[in-house]
Amino acid sequence: MRTLVAIVVAQALGLSVMSAPAVYAADQQDSAKIAELKKQLADITEELEDLNSRVAKNERHSATDRLTITGDFRVKSHSLHYQNVTWNPAIGVNFSDFGMRAMAGEYGNPMDADSPIGKMMAANPDLAAAFQSGMLQGVMPYVLAPFSQQDIDNDLLYTTRLRLNLKAKVWDNVDFAGRLSMYKNWGDSTGVQVFDSWRSFTMDGTDSGNTSGDWLRVERAYFDWRDIGGSPFYLSIGRRPSTYGPPSQYRENELRGGTPSGHLVNFNFDGLTLGYKLGEVIGVDGMVVRFCYGQGFESQWGNGELFGDTVTKDTHLGGFNIDVINDGNHFLQLTLFGAKDINDGFKGTMAFPNQLAAIFAPTMYQDLQKFDSFNFVTRVQPSGVIGDMYLGGIGYAYESDEDQKFFASFGWTQANGNGNAGMFGGMLSDAVFTAELNADGTEIIMSPAVADDDSTHNGYGVYVGMQIPAPYGKVGLEYNYGSKYWTPFTQAQDDPIGSKLATRGHVVEGYYIFDVNPKMFIKLAGLYYDYQYTGSGTPVGAPQKVSDVVAGRAYSLLPVVDKAYDINASLTVNF
């Protein structure tokens, strides 16, 4: 643009110089006209320079601002209360197998106090007496610690969540999108939690919904390639938008946040989606058919594969997600997918609780007692494949022109175990432990051998709710229920007590949203959890009746919550 201005001005000045002698020769009185012409040229030059400045600024703007950044910022205060928190740990031991091995002398001479079995009997006199009297036969509980029960109150928990949305137009039919997230407790950026429940286990799929510290994580990063070859097909690859899908976006007071049903999936994973906008072909508003594929676990890389003893497998996900109709008032969605080769856990980090160290690592615990407020942080990886899972569901939502919203969702899960088990169990089954000698033959240790059940287990969940206008905002009421074997992939939901939609039992939530302005709102909410079965949110371990654990009739390696409630208030700003 600067070159254009220079050329125009030079040509104008050149014309004025060439015409000046002719003007003077013809009429000396035209000097005033020449002066006027020069003034006009000066004005034109000034206008062109101003135009050049503005155009250059726009060029710089388009070159540097190709990435659009928006986001939201939320501060939240919780009052958390847990009732009848019960810890009654035990493992199922095959005492018949133990007896045969002991009688064969595999564990040494029981009369020798220095033999492995002699040491075990001395450390567990009650167990030794019961075994010698013939009271221990078959698979029976081996109690690991005394029964304990208490109510726990965390009267004040503050959290901050920052999410930055990234968008870029790559080409006419290609876009990039991403989201960076920070989610932290006030005064805590350690990144790991003491392992007292499956909620406290930090892993790839749940980082966005688990308070982990004051750093940004890549929650989403993917591209969309639309209208491929002029067809209704589109392709998207990357870290998927698989959190806060319908109808869970209503309680968040935001638009649909993810593709799959939020009742079945609120879990980060990497993969691809191949979609077809069928509605454009048959004339149904918003109808889209999607095939989704992803990998939920990498078994070899990073797990010490070069030692040659990796026994886990990659976990692959695949299935269909169909928006049957989405016309602005009515939304109907169908979901069906499967997860193959699920392991008894994920790669992750946790602070190992001293309570479990006393049970499973007694030698180390001798030193840990000197530092009772210390926990060692460990990288965890699963020990083997425990089976496959399938999930399906149907969800419907209605939004009136008066901003009234009503929804209902039904979900189904099926777990197919293969009989394998790790320390915490197999696929919705408990582990059966057998007694073995350690590497140097000096100590008897209990090792998980098989799962106590390899049958197929079906679970179901129901999720209903409404949101209607109210003075200064809107009010909402939601209810969800999960059966004994209900096992959705919603562990990234950021409820501190645990994903409400993964609950095996009842959850009721009520909230009032005050709209401060179109970009800012205050939310007052309360959630009440009534757990019916243990193990909410994990496919590992057999669900036990919470009432039986509370009464001391059933066991659990991790503490069990009977009932809980969360009273909270939050302020959210969108920018």
PDB file of C-alpha atoms in Angstrom, residues 1-2 4-10 12 41-55:
ATOM      1  CA  MET A   1       0.000   0.000   0.000  1.00  0.00           C
ATOM      2  CA  ARG A   2       2.892   2.366   0.743  1.00  0.00           C
ATOM      3  CA  LEU A   4       0.852   2.650  -4.309  1.00  0.00           C
ATOM      4  CA  VAL A   5       0.688   5.935  -2.389  1.00  0.00           C
ATOM      5  CA  ALA A   6       4.208   6.889  -3.470  1.00  0.00           C
ATOM      6  CA  ILE A   7       3.439   6.231  -7.163  1.00  0.00           C
ATOM      7  CA  VAL A   8       0.211   8.265  -7.086  1.00  0.00           C
ATOM      8  CA  VAL A   9       1.836  11.243  -5.378  1.00  0.00           C
ATOM      9  CA  ALA A  10       4.887  11.166  -7.704  1.00  0.00           C
ATOM     10  CA  ALA A  12       0.593  14.007  -9.517  1.00  0.00           C
ATOM     11  CA  LEU A  41      -2.446  17.524  -4.003  1.00  0.00           C
ATOM     12  CA  ALA A  42      -1.290  18.035  -0.422  1.00  0.00           C
ATOM     13  CA  ASP A  43      -4.792  17.157   0.839  1.00  0.00           C
ATOM     14  CA  ILE A  44      -4.911  14.042  -1.349  1.00  0.00           C
ATOM     15  CA  THR A  45      -1.482  12.959  -0.075  1.00  0.00           C
ATOM     16  CA  GLU A  46      -2.605  13.357   3.529  1.00  0.00           C
ATOM     17  CA  GLU A  47      -5.758  11.302   2.890  1.00  0.00           C
ATOM     18  CA  LEU A  48      -3.771   8.565   1.151  1.00  0.00           C
ATOM     19  CA  GLU A  49      -1.290   8.394   4.037  1.00  0.00           C
ATOM     20  CA  ASP A  50      -4.185   8.051   6.500  1.00  0.00           C
ATOM     21  CA  LEU A  51      -5.720   5.311   4.345  1.00  0.00           C
ATOM     22  CA  ASN A  52      -2.353   3.566   4.165  1.00  0.00           C
ATOM     23  CA  SER A  53      -2.080   3.589   7.960  1.00  0.00           C
ATOM     24  CA  ARG A  54      -5.534   2.088   8.430  1.00  0.00           C
ATOM     25  CA  VAL A  55      -5.052  -0.592   5.750  1.00  0.00           C
TER      26      VAL A  55
END
